[in-house]
Amino acid sequence: MSLAVVSVASLSELCCIGFNSHRTCFRNPRKWRIRSSSAAPGVDLNTLQSAIDTKDSNAVKDALDQLREVGWAKKWSSQPYVSRRMTSLRELTTLGIKNAENLAIPSVRNDWCRQLFFLLWWEQPDFWVYLLANFLGDWGFFVPYLIGSISLIVLAVGSISPGLLQAAIGGFSSFFPDYQDRIARHEAAHFLVAYLLGLPILGYSLDIGKEHVNLIDERLEKLIYSGQLDTKELDRLAVVAMAGLAAEGLQYDKVVGQSADLFTLQRFINRSKPQLSKDQQQNLTRWAVLFAGSLIKNNKAIHESLMKTMSDKGTVLECIEAIERA
């Protein structure tokens, strides 16, 4: 589960945050034609859809700003101003975050399914060879060869068709009934909070192992790449980065999807000016969780509507419509 700030050309050297160069033309304000739409009666969403399809962040923001002016995109950029302050663990608990003192501790459960899968079928085939040879009698001379070949099959499938291997790993995750709900809740929180803060979303995935929400903002991209994020922009990005963690913390006793988000936040902090002390970084994390959690809690119905749309593999435009309809 992660948050990525990306564009559409070549990936940069950063692991968690992708940066690409994407040339965008600043266009003259559009004249909007109001016409009926099956999704949004009386509003033409074609320009927004076109901007999303071309992954033009400036055009997406322009389209949403225009839709807000005509009274449709009321939630877009409805929380544009954020201001960091000192925040205590008690405030997180009062908000409803469970076990707030453990939020910043990276979880290993998120990777448990993959580790178990490869431990059993790749790292330890000898274990199965020994076990079957001792308990299957004459078959013990044949089955070990079959079991021993599984690691080669896994390697071949992973190389030729990664999707099939991912499906197998996904099957292991069903051992945890809450897994899909956690993913949807987590990624929908990133999406919703970014939208409320006025940061355009141009893509997402709930696929196991590929969970992410893509932010594309050329101005922020340049600031991050140059290591010149100021306090205002760092605060906005921190709130979006901690939104998934906050959403899980409001629902579950233990958060398991925070590792990638904490790593992303640290990347943002490392590329900001002025540099923050350890205590300031800790306070930023707490405050961002509190601010994001408050937005999610105050927009609970919207968050749940967005979760359903994303779980049904809705398009980005359909997700935006879900936010505005709820």
XYZ file of C-alpha atoms in Angstrom:
326
model
C 0.000 0.000 0.000
C 1.689 3.095 -1.099
C 1.430 6.595 -2.397
C 3.343 7.588 -5.506
C 3.905 10.996 -7.057
C 4.398 10.197 -10.704
C 4.112 11.475 -14.213
C 4.217 9.563 -17.499
C 7.669 9.350 -19.059
C 10.811 7.849 -17.496
C 11.029 6.721 -13.877
C 13.566 8.465 -11.651
C 16.055 6.857 -9.326
C 13.852 7.122 -6.252
C 12.395 3.833 -5.044
C 9.143 4.938 -3.482
C 8.302 8.090 -5.359
C 8.385 7.976 -9.124
C 9.209 11.094 -11.072
C 8.903 11.459 -14.768
C 9.077 14.393 -17.113
C 5.761 15.250 -18.678
C 5.408 18.332 -20.864
C 2.161 20.176 -20.394
C 0.821 23.198 -22.248
C -0.893 25.852 -20.171
C -4.170 26.393 -21.907
C -6.554 29.269 -22.043
C -9.641 28.985 -19.831
C -12.248 26.823 -21.466
C -15.803 27.783 -22.163
C -17.913 25.086 -20.605
C -20.997 23.757 -22.286
C -23.501 22.486 -19.784
C -25.278 19.467 -21.130
C -26.873 16.359 -19.743
C -24.737 13.413 -18.660
C -25.887 10.027 -17.450
C -23.346 10.236 -14.624
C -23.819 13.887 -13.698
C -27.082 15.406 -14.989
C -26.556 18.834 -16.515
C -22.756 18.671 -16.468
C -20.356 17.748 -19.260
C -17.495 15.646 -17.884
C -15.851 14.939 -21.232
C -13.086 17.495 -20.741
C -12.204 16.026 -17.347
C -12.178 12.516 -18.773
C -9.932 13.607 -21.622
C -7.489 15.230 -19.209
C -7.369 12.071 -17.079
C -6.832 9.894 -20.155
C -3.890 12.012 -21.304
C -2.503 12.220 -17.749
C -2.301 15.994 -17.991
C -2.230 17.173 -14.381
C -2.707 20.859 -15.195
C -5.678 20.065 -17.422
C -7.223 17.872 -14.710
C -6.928 20.632 -12.134
C -8.289 23.170 -14.621
C -11.249 20.917 -15.444
C -12.066 20.304 -11.785
C -11.742 24.010 -10.959
C -14.191 24.818 -13.751
C -16.586 22.105 -12.558
C -16.441 23.557 -9.067
C -17.313 26.987 -10.450
C -20.460 25.612 -12.086
C -21.449 23.934 -8.815
C -20.589 20.283 -9.444
C -17.117 19.515 -7.971
C -17.926 20.916 -4.542
C -15.571 18.561 -2.682
C -12.582 19.257 -4.946
C -9.957 21.327 -3.092
C -12.465 21.996 -0.316
C -9.655 21.722 2.274
C -6.829 23.632 0.563
C -5.237 25.066 3.693
C -3.353 22.981 6.228
C -1.271 24.276 9.102
C 0.949 22.064 11.213
C 0.819 22.339 14.993
C 2.052 20.399 17.995
C 0.100 17.169 18.319
C -0.018 14.607 21.130
C -0.782 10.900 21.106
C -3.792 11.648 23.299
C -5.344 13.693 20.498
C -5.025 10.719 18.148
C -6.684 8.478 20.714
C -9.470 10.999 21.254
C -10.079 11.092 17.510
C -10.599 7.337 17.544
C -7.215 6.061 16.370
C -6.623 2.703 18.039
C -3.221 1.937 19.574
C -1.880 5.299 18.448
C 1.461 4.681 20.137
C 2.207 1.870 17.660
C 1.288 3.665 14.440
C 4.862 4.481 13.457
C 6.114 0.927 13.967
C 6.419 -0.751 10.537
C 4.311 -3.886 10.135
C 5.552 -7.175 8.707
C 2.131 -8.783 8.261
C 1.633 -7.066 4.934
C 4.406 -9.183 3.443
C 3.555 -12.374 5.337
C 1.696 -14.030 2.466
C 4.518 -13.538 -0.005
C 7.118 -14.689 2.506
C 5.149 -17.824 3.373
C 4.520 -18.661 -0.272
C 8.175 -18.460 -1.224
C 9.373 -20.044 1.997
C 7.315 -23.151 1.366
C 7.700 -23.509 -2.368
C 11.030 -21.928 -3.135
C 13.313 -21.677 -0.144
C 12.450 -25.010 1.503
C 11.698 -27.712 -1.079
C 14.050 -30.038 0.791
C 11.666 -29.986 3.739
C 8.846 -31.336 1.599
C 11.135 -33.891 -0.031
C 12.144 -35.254 3.355
C 8.599 -35.256 4.709
C 7.029 -37.027 1.738
C 9.857 -39.524 1.315
C 9.360 -40.694 4.885
C 5.568 -40.882 4.870
C 4.581 -42.004 1.363
C 6.462 -45.269 1.101
C 7.297 -46.218 -2.503
C 5.814 -42.972 -3.739
C 8.498 -41.247 -1.746
C 10.971 -41.872 -4.568
C 8.785 -40.096 -7.121
C 7.083 -37.294 -5.219
C 10.343 -35.636 -4.059
C 11.286 -35.040 -7.689
C 7.853 -33.539 -8.322
C 8.044 -31.296 -5.270
C 11.609 -30.319 -6.056
C 10.528 -29.063 -9.460
C 7.986 -26.651 -7.967
C 10.620 -23.989 -7.371
C 11.578 -24.152 -11.062
C 7.924 -23.881 -12.069
C 7.466 -20.848 -9.788
C 10.515 -19.221 -11.365
C 9.278 -19.936 -14.893
C 5.759 -18.661 -14.213
C 7.084 -15.535 -12.498
C 9.304 -14.781 -15.491
C 6.801 -15.515 -18.257
C 3.516 -14.521 -16.635
C 3.904 -12.518 -13.405
C 0.147 -12.107 -13.198
C -0.371 -15.817 -12.588
C 2.200 -15.818 -9.819
C 0.572 -12.741 -8.292
C -2.771 -14.548 -8.359
C -1.262 -17.447 -6.438
C 0.171 -15.099 -3.843
C -3.208 -13.371 -3.707
C -4.810 -16.697 -2.867
C -2.636 -16.916 0.226
C -3.878 -13.508 1.337
C -7.444 -14.831 1.626
C -6.211 -16.401 4.857
C -6.797 -12.919 6.286
C -10.512 -12.058 5.822
C -9.859 -8.352 6.356
C -7.121 -8.034 3.743
C -9.157 -6.711 0.812
C -11.107 -4.357 3.057
C -7.875 -2.985 4.462
C -6.488 -2.367 0.978
C -9.652 -0.601 -0.209
C -9.944 1.443 2.988
C -6.277 2.422 2.851
C -6.068 3.421 -0.818
C -9.474 5.146 -0.807
C -8.197 7.315 2.042
C -5.188 8.424 -0.011
C -7.489 9.194 -2.950
C -10.105 11.080 -0.932
C -7.706 13.194 1.122
C -5.661 14.152 -1.940
C -8.881 15.188 -3.712
C -10.043 17.286 -0.753
C -6.653 19.019 -0.625
C -6.703 19.784 -4.346
C -4.139 17.245 -5.565
C -5.237 15.416 -8.753
C -5.318 11.616 -8.848
C -4.672 10.031 -12.222
C -4.505 6.356 -11.345
C -4.748 3.713 -8.626
C -4.621 -0.023 -8.057
C -6.003 -2.339 -5.389
C -4.254 -5.412 -6.791
C -2.379 -7.310 -4.104
C 1.282 -6.427 -4.265
C 0.599 -3.399 -6.473
C -1.561 -1.292 -4.171
C -1.023 2.384 -4.843
C -2.574 5.743 -5.634
C -0.802 7.956 -8.178
C -0.592 11.690 -7.692
C 0.546 13.723 -10.653
C 1.416 17.343 -9.983
C 4.201 18.836 -12.068
C 4.968 21.695 -9.712
C 5.288 19.407 -6.689
C 7.241 16.939 -8.790
C 9.889 19.577 -9.532
C 10.074 20.697 -5.903
C 10.534 17.128 -4.682
C 13.104 16.283 -7.324
C 15.150 19.396 -6.507
C 14.855 18.883 -2.738
C 13.079 22.225 -2.320
C 9.757 21.276 -0.715
C 8.692 24.106 1.565
C 6.772 23.732 4.819
C 3.366 24.298 3.223
C 3.793 21.676 0.516
C 5.456 19.208 2.884
C 2.456 19.464 5.195
C 0.003 18.782 2.350
C 1.947 15.775 1.102
C 2.395 14.454 4.643
C -1.372 14.498 5.217
C -1.977 12.562 1.990
C 0.827 10.107 2.800
C -0.585 9.367 6.272
C -4.211 9.107 5.140
C -4.113 5.347 4.567
C -2.538 4.744 7.955
C -5.160 6.956 9.599
C -8.027 5.146 7.870
C -6.787 1.770 9.091
C -6.183 3.131 12.590
C -9.776 4.364 12.810
C -11.125 0.925 11.898
C -8.685 -1.695 13.183
C -6.786 -2.322 16.396
C -3.575 -2.866 14.446
C -2.407 -1.051 11.314
C -0.574 -3.284 8.826
C -0.208 -1.100 5.743
C 1.911 1.715 7.093
C 5.427 0.632 6.114
C 5.398 2.019 2.552
C 3.581 5.180 3.687
C 6.139 5.917 6.394
C 8.899 5.383 3.869
C 7.182 7.794 1.468
C 6.809 10.416 4.196
C 10.488 10.091 5.048
C 11.360 10.668 1.393
C 9.290 13.852 1.427
C 10.963 15.014 4.641
C 14.428 14.334 3.240
C 13.646 16.530 0.222
C 12.258 19.486 2.149
C 13.775 22.797 3.248
C 14.481 23.595 6.019
C 15.456 20.193 7.368
C 13.432 18.918 10.315
C 14.831 17.625 13.585
C 13.848 14.169 14.835
C 11.298 15.665 17.210
C 9.831 17.798 14.420
C 9.578 14.750 12.166
C 7.755 12.849 14.900
C 5.333 15.721 15.419
C 4.762 16.050 11.671
C 3.823 12.378 11.510
C 1.382 12.644 14.418
C -0.172 15.850 13.130
C -0.561 14.454 9.593
C -2.308 11.349 10.956
C -4.598 13.551 13.068
C -5.469 15.889 10.182
C -6.028 13.049 7.700
C -8.020 11.045 10.259
C -10.256 14.050 10.939
C -10.959 14.471 7.215
C -11.792 10.786 6.844
C -13.970 10.698 9.944
C -15.845 13.843 8.910
C -16.379 12.412 5.421
C -17.121 8.824 6.427
C -19.986 8.297 3.965
C -17.873 9.644 1.091
C -14.951 7.418 2.078
C -17.144 4.317 2.148
C -18.727 5.189 -1.191
C -15.281 5.621 -2.707
C -14.138 2.304 -1.207
C -16.990 0.510 -2.954
C -16.286 2.175 -6.297
C -12.594 1.363 -6.106
C -13.313 -2.223 -5.039
C -15.528 -2.522 -8.125
C -12.547 -1.328 -10.221
C -14.196 1.945 -11.156
C -12.341 4.421 -13.331
C -10.748 7.518 -11.836
C -13.659 9.584 -13.139
C -16.152 7.181 -11.564
C -14.279 7.526 -8.277
C -14.520 11.304 -8.513
C -18.238 11.001 -9.226
C -18.610 8.738 -6.176
C -17.008 11.432 -4.017
C -19.229 14.177 -5.383
C -22.448 12.120 -5.209
C -22.062 10.878 -1.633
